[in-house]
């Protein structure tokens, strides 16, 4: 995974915090704790780098309601994980991921996430990126994601 950089929107929230820890524990990817509150992102970044004795976590302001903020936050990113509870902004985040030519994963459960991504399907196919919605909630999606991403990992355990 060496050069993989993963931005977790909502990274200092409950699910985002768990994802950050898991990624630092199980991969050598660089992670960015993202959210609207830079102080919270930086606080978690410092905790993670200390807890794991690494310098692979960083912090970044990202506001899912602001398309320009998303484009700025997505510079240098390989994958964005939307762990924020703001389901209403899925279309905005996914559109910015398309414009930035990066992979996308969210953990949302509402049907409108599928509708938003279906509306963007032609653009997603045109850039040939991986977009996964409702990961972790639908049986089999996490396994499909791991199989797709397996070439990017040095190892993974089931």
Short mmCIF file of N, CA and C in Angstrom, two decimals:
data_model
loop_
_atom_site.label_atom_id
_atom_site.label_comp_id
_atom_site.label_asym_id
_atom_site.label_seq_id
_atom_site.Cartn_x
_atom_site.Cartn_y
_atom_site.Cartn_z
N UNK A 1 0.82 -1.20 0.00
CA UNK A 1 0.00 0.00 0.00
C UNK A 1 0.86 1.25 0.00
N UNK A 2 2.12 1.16 0.17
CA UNK A 2 3.09 2.21 0.33
C UNK A 2 2.72 3.64 0.01
N UNK A 3 2.20 3.91 -1.17
CA UNK A 3 1.91 5.28 -1.56
C UNK A 3 0.44 5.64 -1.44
N UNK A 4 -0.33 4.82 -0.78
CA UNK A 4 -1.77 5.06 -0.65
C UNK A 4 -2.02 6.11 0.44
N UNK A 5 -2.85 7.08 0.10
CA UNK A 5 -3.24 8.13 1.04
C UNK A 5 -4.76 8.10 1.12
N UNK A 6 -5.27 7.89 2.33
CA UNK A 6 -6.71 7.75 2.54
C UNK A 6 -7.21 8.90 3.41
N UNK A 7 -8.16 9.64 2.88
CA UNK A 7 -8.82 10.71 3.64
C UNK A 7 -10.11 10.16 4.20
N UNK A 8 -10.29 10.29 5.51
CA UNK A 8 -11.53 9.85 6.15
C UNK A 8 -12.32 11.10 6.55
N UNK A 9 -13.40 11.36 5.81
CA UNK A 9 -14.28 12.48 6.16
C UNK A 9 -15.10 12.04 7.37
N UNK A 10 -15.13 12.86 8.39
CA UNK A 10 -15.75 12.46 9.65
C UNK A 10 -14.79 11.58 10.43
N UNK A 11 -13.51 11.77 10.19
CA UNK A 11 -12.47 10.92 10.77
C UNK A 11 -12.39 10.94 12.28
N UNK A 12 -12.83 12.02 12.91
CA UNK A 12 -12.76 12.08 14.37
C UNK A 12 -14.07 11.65 15.02
N UNK A 13 -15.05 11.22 14.22
CA UNK A 13 -16.30 10.69 14.77
C UNK A 13 -16.13 9.24 15.20
N UNK A 14 -17.18 8.64 15.68
CA UNK A 14 -17.11 7.28 16.20
C UNK A 14 -16.62 6.26 15.19
N UNK A 15 -17.27 6.17 14.04
CA UNK A 15 -16.87 5.22 13.01
C UNK A 15 -15.55 5.63 12.39
N UNK A 16 -15.39 6.91 12.10
CA UNK A 16 -14.15 7.40 11.50
C UNK A 16 -12.94 7.10 12.35
N UNK A 17 -13.07 7.29 13.64
CA UNK A 17 -11.98 7.02 14.59
C UNK A 17 -11.58 5.53 14.53
N UNK A 18 -12.57 4.65 14.49
CA UNK A 18 -12.30 3.21 14.39
C UNK A 18 -11.59 2.88 13.07
N UNK A 19 -12.05 3.49 11.98
CA UNK A 19 -11.42 3.26 10.68
C UNK A 19 -9.97 3.74 10.69
N UNK A 20 -9.72 4.89 11.25
CA UNK A 20 -8.35 5.42 11.32
C UNK A 20 -7.44 4.44 12.05
N UNK A 21 -7.89 3.97 13.19
CA UNK A 21 -7.08 3.03 13.97
C UNK A 21 -6.83 1.73 13.20
N UNK A 22 -7.87 1.21 12.59
CA UNK A 22 -7.74 -0.05 11.84
C UNK A 22 -6.76 0.12 10.68
N UNK A 23 -6.87 1.20 9.96
CA UNK A 23 -5.98 1.43 8.82
C UNK A 23 -4.52 1.58 9.27
N UNK A 24 -4.30 2.27 10.36
CA UNK A 24 -2.92 2.42 10.85
C UNK A 24 -2.38 1.09 11.38
N UNK A 25 -3.24 0.30 11.98
CA UNK A 25 -2.81 -0.99 12.53
C UNK A 25 -2.54 -2.02 11.44
N UNK A 26 -3.37 -2.03 10.40
CA UNK A 26 -3.34 -3.12 9.43
C UNK A 26 -2.66 -2.80 8.10
N UNK A 27 -2.35 -1.53 7.84
CA UNK A 27 -1.76 -1.15 6.56
C UNK A 27 -0.58 -0.22 6.79
N UNK A 28 0.11 0.10 5.71
CA UNK A 28 1.13 1.14 5.80
C UNK A 28 0.67 2.40 5.07
N UNK A 29 -0.63 2.50 4.84
CA UNK A 29 -1.20 3.68 4.18
C UNK A 29 -1.05 4.91 5.08
N UNK A 30 -0.96 6.05 4.46
CA UNK A 30 -1.04 7.32 5.17
C UNK A 30 -2.52 7.65 5.29
N UNK A 31 -2.92 8.16 6.44
CA UNK A 31 -4.32 8.53 6.62
C UNK A 31 -4.42 10.01 6.96
N UNK A 32 -5.53 10.59 6.55
CA UNK A 32 -5.80 11.99 6.86
C UNK A 32 -7.14 12.03 7.59
N UNK A 33 -7.12 12.53 8.81
CA UNK A 33 -8.33 12.71 9.59
C UNK A 33 -8.98 14.00 9.10
N UNK A 34 -10.13 13.88 8.46
CA UNK A 34 -10.78 15.05 7.88
C UNK A 34 -12.07 15.40 8.57
N UNK A 35 -12.37 16.68 8.59
CA UNK A 35 -13.62 17.16 9.14
C UNK A 35 -13.65 18.67 9.13
N UNK A 36 -14.76 19.23 9.55
CA UNK A 36 -14.91 20.69 9.55
C UNK A 36 -14.18 21.35 10.71
N UNK A 37 -13.84 20.57 11.73
CA UNK A 37 -13.18 21.11 12.92
C UNK A 37 -11.72 20.67 12.92
N UNK A 38 -10.83 21.58 12.52
CA UNK A 38 -9.42 21.24 12.42
C UNK A 38 -8.82 20.88 13.78
N UNK A 39 -9.26 21.53 14.84
CA UNK A 39 -8.74 21.22 16.18
C UNK A 39 -9.02 19.77 16.54
N UNK A 40 -10.24 19.28 16.28
CA UNK A 40 -10.58 17.88 16.57
C UNK A 40 -9.75 16.94 15.69
N UNK A 41 -9.58 17.29 14.42
CA UNK A 41 -8.78 16.47 13.51
C UNK A 41 -7.33 16.39 13.99
N UNK A 42 -6.79 17.53 14.38
CA UNK A 42 -5.38 17.56 14.84
C UNK A 42 -5.21 16.80 16.15
N UNK A 43 -6.18 16.91 17.03
CA UNK A 43 -6.12 16.20 18.32
C UNK A 43 -6.07 14.68 18.07
N UNK A 44 -6.94 14.19 17.19
CA UNK A 44 -6.94 12.76 16.90
C UNK A 44 -5.66 12.36 16.16
N UNK A 45 -5.22 13.18 15.22
CA UNK A 45 -3.95 12.91 14.52
C UNK A 45 -2.82 12.69 15.52
N UNK A 46 -2.70 13.59 16.50
CA UNK A 46 -1.64 13.48 17.50
C UNK A 46 -1.78 12.21 18.33
N UNK A 47 -3.01 11.89 18.72
CA UNK A 47 -3.25 10.66 19.49
C UNK A 47 -2.86 9.42 18.69
N UNK A 48 -3.25 9.39 17.43
CA UNK A 48 -2.97 8.22 16.58
C UNK A 48 -1.47 8.05 16.34
N UNK A 49 -0.78 9.13 16.03
CA UNK A 49 0.66 9.03 15.78
C UNK A 49 1.40 8.58 17.03
N UNK A 50 0.93 9.01 18.20
CA UNK A 50 1.53 8.57 19.46
C UNK A 50 1.17 7.12 19.76
N UNK A 51 -0.10 6.79 19.65
CA UNK A 51 -0.60 5.45 19.95
C UNK A 51 0.09 4.38 19.09
N UNK A 52 0.29 4.67 17.83
CA UNK A 52 0.86 3.69 16.91
C UNK A 52 2.35 3.92 16.65
N UNK A 53 2.92 4.93 17.30
CA UNK A 53 4.34 5.27 17.14
C UNK A 53 4.70 5.39 15.66
N UNK A 54 3.90 6.19 14.96
CA UNK A 54 4.09 6.42 13.53
C UNK A 54 3.98 7.91 13.25
N UNK A 55 4.26 8.26 12.01
CA UNK A 55 4.03 9.62 11.54
C UNK A 55 3.24 9.52 10.22
N UNK A 56 2.19 8.68 10.23
CA UNK A 56 1.40 8.45 9.02
C UNK A 56 0.02 9.08 9.08
N UNK A 57 -0.32 9.69 10.20
CA UNK A 57 -1.62 10.34 10.33
C UNK A 57 -1.43 11.85 10.24
N UNK A 58 -2.31 12.49 9.49
CA UNK A 58 -2.30 13.95 9.41
C UNK A 58 -3.74 14.44 9.52
N UNK A 59 -3.92 15.74 9.52
CA UNK A 59 -5.24 16.33 9.70
C UNK A 59 -5.50 17.32 8.57
N UNK A 60 -6.76 17.46 8.22
CA UNK A 60 -7.11 18.38 7.13
C UNK A 60 -8.55 18.84 7.32
N UNK A 61 -8.78 20.09 7.02
CA UNK A 61 -10.16 20.60 7.01
C UNK A 61 -10.82 20.13 5.73
N UNK A 62 -12.02 19.60 5.89
CA UNK A 62 -12.84 19.24 4.73
C UNK A 62 -14.30 19.41 5.13
N UNK A 63 -15.03 20.10 4.28
CA UNK A 63 -16.43 20.39 4.54
C UNK A 63 -17.24 19.80 3.38
N UNK A 64 -18.01 18.77 3.67
CA UNK A 64 -18.77 18.07 2.64
C UNK A 64 -19.84 18.94 1.99
N UNK A 65 -20.18 20.05 2.61
CA UNK A 65 -21.18 20.95 2.03
C UNK A 65 -20.55 21.91 1.02
N UNK A 66 -19.23 21.97 0.98
CA UNK A 66 -18.51 22.95 0.16
C UNK A 66 -17.66 22.23 -0.89
N UNK A 67 -18.12 22.27 -2.14
CA UNK A 67 -17.44 21.56 -3.23
C UNK A 67 -15.98 21.99 -3.37
N UNK A 68 -15.71 23.28 -3.26
CA UNK A 68 -14.32 23.78 -3.37
C UNK A 68 -13.47 23.22 -2.23
N UNK A 69 -14.02 23.10 -1.04
CA UNK A 69 -13.31 22.51 0.09
C UNK A 69 -12.97 21.05 -0.19
N UNK A 70 -13.91 20.34 -0.79
CA UNK A 70 -13.68 18.94 -1.13
C UNK A 70 -12.57 18.81 -2.17
N UNK A 71 -12.62 19.61 -3.21
CA UNK A 71 -11.58 19.55 -4.24
C UNK A 71 -10.21 19.84 -3.65
N UNK A 72 -10.12 20.81 -2.76
CA UNK A 72 -8.85 21.13 -2.12
C UNK A 72 -8.39 19.98 -1.23
N UNK A 73 -9.32 19.40 -0.49
CA UNK A 73 -8.98 18.31 0.43
C UNK A 73 -8.57 17.04 -0.31
N UNK A 74 -9.07 16.84 -1.53
CA UNK A 74 -8.80 15.61 -2.28
C UNK A 74 -7.48 15.64 -3.05
N UNK A 75 -6.75 16.72 -3.00
CA UNK A 75 -5.44 16.78 -3.68
C UNK A 75 -4.48 15.79 -3.03
N UNK A 76 -3.89 14.93 -3.84
CA UNK A 76 -2.93 13.96 -3.33
C UNK A 76 -3.54 12.74 -2.66
N UNK A 77 -4.84 12.57 -2.79
CA UNK A 77 -5.55 11.47 -2.13
C UNK A 77 -5.73 10.31 -3.10
N UNK A 78 -5.64 9.08 -2.58
CA UNK A 78 -5.89 7.87 -3.35
C UNK A 78 -7.34 7.42 -3.20
N UNK A 79 -7.85 7.52 -1.96
CA UNK A 79 -9.18 7.02 -1.62
C UNK A 79 -9.80 7.96 -0.60
N UNK A 80 -11.07 8.28 -0.78
CA UNK A 80 -11.82 9.01 0.24
C UNK A 80 -12.82 8.04 0.86
N UNK A 81 -12.87 8.03 2.17
CA UNK A 81 -13.88 7.27 2.90
C UNK A 81 -14.78 8.28 3.58
N UNK A 82 -16.06 8.24 3.24
CA UNK A 82 -17.03 9.16 3.84
C UNK A 82 -17.66 8.46 5.03
N UNK A 83 -17.16 8.81 6.22
CA UNK A 83 -17.68 8.24 7.46
C UNK A 83 -18.51 9.26 8.23
N UNK A 84 -18.79 10.39 7.60
CA UNK A 84 -19.62 11.42 8.24
C UNK A 84 -21.08 11.00 8.21
N UNK A 85 -21.86 11.59 9.07
CA UNK A 85 -23.28 11.23 9.11
C UNK A 85 -24.11 12.05 8.13
N UNK A 86 -23.48 12.94 7.38
CA UNK A 86 -24.18 13.85 6.47
C UNK A 86 -24.50 13.17 5.14
N UNK A 87 -25.48 12.31 5.15
CA UNK A 87 -25.88 11.57 3.95
C UNK A 87 -26.33 12.51 2.83
N UNK A 88 -26.86 13.66 3.20
CA UNK A 88 -27.35 14.61 2.20
C UNK A 88 -26.24 15.11 1.27
N UNK A 89 -24.99 14.91 1.65
CA UNK A 89 -23.88 15.45 0.87
C UNK A 89 -23.13 14.39 0.06
N UNK A 90 -23.68 13.20 -0.04
CA UNK A 90 -23.04 12.13 -0.79
C UNK A 90 -22.78 12.54 -2.24
N UNK A 91 -23.78 13.14 -2.88
CA UNK A 91 -23.62 13.55 -4.28
C UNK A 91 -22.46 14.53 -4.42
N UNK A 92 -22.37 15.48 -3.51
CA UNK A 92 -21.31 16.48 -3.52
C UNK A 92 -19.93 15.82 -3.36
N UNK A 93 -19.82 14.94 -2.38
CA UNK A 93 -18.54 14.26 -2.12
C UNK A 93 -18.17 13.37 -3.30
N UNK A 94 -19.12 12.61 -3.81
CA UNK A 94 -18.85 11.72 -4.94
C UNK A 94 -18.49 12.50 -6.19
N UNK A 95 -19.16 13.62 -6.43
CA UNK A 95 -18.83 14.46 -7.59
C UNK A 95 -17.40 15.00 -7.50
N UNK A 96 -17.00 15.42 -6.31
CA UNK A 96 -15.63 15.90 -6.12
C UNK A 96 -14.62 14.77 -6.27
N UNK A 97 -14.99 13.56 -5.84
CA UNK A 97 -14.10 12.40 -6.02
C UNK A 97 -13.92 12.11 -7.52
N UNK A 98 -14.99 12.21 -8.28
CA UNK A 98 -14.91 12.02 -9.74
C UNK A 98 -13.99 13.07 -10.34
N UNK A 99 -14.20 14.33 -9.99
CA UNK A 99 -13.38 15.42 -10.52
C UNK A 99 -11.91 15.25 -10.13
N UNK A 100 -11.66 14.62 -8.98
CA UNK A 100 -10.30 14.41 -8.49
C UNK A 100 -9.71 13.08 -8.93
N UNK A 101 -10.53 12.27 -9.61
CA UNK A 101 -10.09 10.96 -10.12
C UNK A 101 -9.57 10.05 -9.01
N UNK A 102 -10.36 9.93 -7.94
CA UNK A 102 -9.98 9.08 -6.81
C UNK A 102 -11.10 8.07 -6.52
N UNK A 103 -10.75 7.01 -5.80
CA UNK A 103 -11.73 6.01 -5.38
C UNK A 103 -12.55 6.55 -4.21
N UNK A 104 -13.73 5.95 -4.02
CA UNK A 104 -14.71 6.45 -3.04
C UNK A 104 -15.34 5.28 -2.31
N UNK A 105 -15.52 5.45 -1.00
CA UNK A 105 -16.24 4.47 -0.20
C UNK A 105 -17.02 5.24 0.86
N UNK A 106 -18.27 4.85 1.09
CA UNK A 106 -19.00 5.44 2.21
C UNK A 106 -19.59 4.32 3.05
N UNK A 107 -19.97 4.67 4.26
CA UNK A 107 -20.52 3.69 5.20
C UNK A 107 -22.00 3.95 5.47
N UNK A 108 -22.62 4.77 4.63
CA UNK A 108 -24.02 5.15 4.84
C UNK A 108 -24.96 3.98 4.61
N UNK A 109 -26.17 4.12 5.14
CA UNK A 109 -27.13 3.03 5.02
C UNK A 109 -28.39 3.45 4.25
N UNK A 110 -28.62 4.72 4.08
CA UNK A 110 -29.85 5.20 3.44
C UNK A 110 -29.86 4.94 1.93
N UNK A 111 -31.04 4.68 1.40
CA UNK A 111 -31.21 4.39 -0.03
C UNK A 111 -30.75 5.54 -0.90
N UNK A 112 -30.86 6.78 -0.43
CA UNK A 112 -30.51 7.91 -1.30
C UNK A 112 -29.03 7.93 -1.67
N UNK A 113 -28.17 7.21 -0.92
CA UNK A 113 -26.76 7.13 -1.34
C UNK A 113 -26.66 6.38 -2.66
N UNK A 114 -27.43 5.31 -2.79
CA UNK A 114 -27.43 4.55 -4.05
C UNK A 114 -27.98 5.40 -5.17
N UNK A 115 -29.05 6.13 -4.90
CA UNK A 115 -29.63 7.00 -5.91
C UNK A 115 -28.63 8.06 -6.37
N UNK A 116 -27.90 8.65 -5.43
CA UNK A 116 -26.91 9.69 -5.77
C UNK A 116 -25.80 9.11 -6.64
N UNK A 117 -25.31 7.94 -6.28
CA UNK A 117 -24.23 7.33 -7.06
C UNK A 117 -24.73 6.81 -8.41
N UNK A 118 -25.95 6.31 -8.46
CA UNK A 118 -26.52 5.90 -9.75
C UNK A 118 -26.61 7.08 -10.71
N UNK A 119 -26.94 8.25 -10.18
CA UNK A 119 -27.01 9.45 -11.02
C UNK A 119 -25.63 9.81 -11.59
N UNK A 120 -24.59 9.41 -10.89
CA UNK A 120 -23.22 9.70 -11.32
C UNK A 120 -22.54 8.53 -12.03
N UNK A 121 -23.27 7.45 -12.21
CA UNK A 121 -22.68 6.22 -12.78
C UNK A 121 -21.92 6.44 -14.09
N UNK A 122 -22.46 7.19 -15.06
CA UNK A 122 -21.70 7.39 -16.30
C UNK A 122 -20.34 8.06 -16.07
N UNK A 123 -20.30 9.05 -15.18
CA UNK A 123 -19.03 9.72 -14.89
C UNK A 123 -18.06 8.80 -14.15
N UNK A 124 -18.59 7.99 -13.24
CA UNK A 124 -17.75 7.04 -12.49
C UNK A 124 -17.14 6.03 -13.46
N UNK A 125 -17.95 5.50 -14.36
CA UNK A 125 -17.44 4.54 -15.35
C UNK A 125 -16.43 5.19 -16.27
N UNK A 126 -16.64 6.44 -16.62
CA UNK A 126 -15.73 7.14 -17.54
C UNK A 126 -14.33 7.30 -16.96
N UNK A 127 -14.22 7.44 -15.62
CA UNK A 127 -12.89 7.59 -15.01
C UNK A 127 -12.35 6.25 -14.51
N UNK A 128 -13.18 5.18 -14.61
CA UNK A 128 -12.76 3.83 -14.24
C UNK A 128 -12.23 3.75 -12.81
N UNK A 129 -13.00 4.30 -11.87
CA UNK A 129 -12.63 4.25 -10.46
C UNK A 129 -13.60 3.35 -9.71
N UNK A 130 -13.23 2.98 -8.51
CA UNK A 130 -14.07 2.14 -7.66
C UNK A 130 -14.88 3.03 -6.70
N UNK A 131 -16.20 2.91 -6.77
CA UNK A 131 -17.10 3.64 -5.87
C UNK A 131 -17.96 2.61 -5.15
N UNK A 132 -17.89 2.60 -3.84
CA UNK A 132 -18.66 1.65 -3.04
C UNK A 132 -19.48 2.44 -2.03
N UNK A 133 -20.77 2.13 -1.97
CA UNK A 133 -21.64 2.75 -0.99
C UNK A 133 -22.18 1.69 -0.04
N UNK A 134 -22.54 2.13 1.13
CA UNK A 134 -23.11 1.28 2.17
C UNK A 134 -22.15 0.16 2.59
N UNK A 135 -20.87 0.40 2.50
CA UNK A 135 -19.87 -0.60 2.90
C UNK A 135 -19.99 -0.89 4.40
N UNK A 136 -19.97 -2.13 4.73
CA UNK A 136 -20.08 -2.51 6.13
C UNK A 136 -21.49 -2.77 6.58
N UNK A 137 -22.47 -2.33 5.79
CA UNK A 137 -23.86 -2.53 6.18
C UNK A 137 -24.53 -3.61 5.35
N UNK A 138 -24.11 -3.76 4.12
CA UNK A 138 -24.68 -4.78 3.25
C UNK A 138 -23.76 -6.00 3.27
N UNK A 139 -24.30 -7.17 3.48
CA UNK A 139 -23.45 -8.36 3.49
C UNK A 139 -22.67 -8.50 2.19
N UNK A 140 -21.41 -8.77 2.30
CA UNK A 140 -20.58 -9.03 1.14
C UNK A 140 -19.84 -7.83 0.59
N UNK A 141 -20.29 -6.60 0.85
CA UNK A 141 -19.61 -5.44 0.31
C UNK A 141 -18.19 -5.28 0.84
N UNK A 142 -17.96 -5.44 2.13
CA UNK A 142 -16.57 -5.32 2.59
C UNK A 142 -15.66 -6.35 1.92
N UNK A 143 -16.16 -7.57 1.72
CA UNK A 143 -15.35 -8.60 1.06
C UNK A 143 -15.05 -8.21 -0.38
N UNK A 144 -16.03 -7.67 -1.07
CA UNK A 144 -15.80 -7.25 -2.46
C UNK A 144 -14.78 -6.12 -2.51
N UNK A 145 -14.86 -5.21 -1.57
CA UNK A 145 -13.90 -4.11 -1.54
C UNK A 145 -12.49 -4.64 -1.31
N UNK A 146 -12.35 -5.55 -0.38
CA UNK A 146 -11.02 -6.11 -0.09
C UNK A 146 -10.48 -6.84 -1.31
N UNK A 147 -11.33 -7.62 -1.99
CA UNK A 147 -10.85 -8.31 -3.20
C UNK A 147 -10.40 -7.31 -4.26
N UNK A 148 -11.16 -6.24 -4.43
CA UNK A 148 -10.79 -5.21 -5.41
C UNK A 148 -9.49 -4.53 -5.01
N UNK A 149 -9.33 -4.27 -3.73
CA UNK A 149 -8.16 -3.54 -3.25
C UNK A 149 -6.97 -4.44 -2.94
N UNK A 150 -7.13 -5.74 -3.05
CA UNK A 150 -6.08 -6.68 -2.65
C UNK A 150 -4.73 -6.39 -3.30
N UNK A 151 -4.74 -5.97 -4.53
CA UNK A 151 -3.48 -5.69 -5.22
C UNK A 151 -2.75 -4.51 -4.60
N UNK A 152 -3.47 -3.68 -3.86
CA UNK A 152 -2.86 -2.51 -3.23
C UNK A 152 -2.31 -2.81 -1.84
N UNK A 153 -2.67 -3.96 -1.27
CA UNK A 153 -2.24 -4.30 0.07
C UNK A 153 -1.05 -5.25 0.03
N UNK A 154 -0.14 -5.11 0.97
CA UNK A 154 0.94 -6.07 1.11
C UNK A 154 0.41 -7.39 1.63
N UNK A 155 -0.59 -7.31 2.52
CA UNK A 155 -1.25 -8.49 3.06
C UNK A 155 -2.59 -8.06 3.64
N UNK A 156 -3.50 -9.00 3.77
CA UNK A 156 -4.71 -8.73 4.54
C UNK A 156 -5.15 -10.02 5.18
N UNK A 157 -5.78 -9.89 6.34
CA UNK A 157 -6.27 -11.02 7.10
C UNK A 157 -7.77 -10.99 7.12
N UNK A 158 -8.39 -12.17 7.05
CA UNK A 158 -9.84 -12.21 7.09
C UNK A 158 -10.32 -12.23 8.53
#
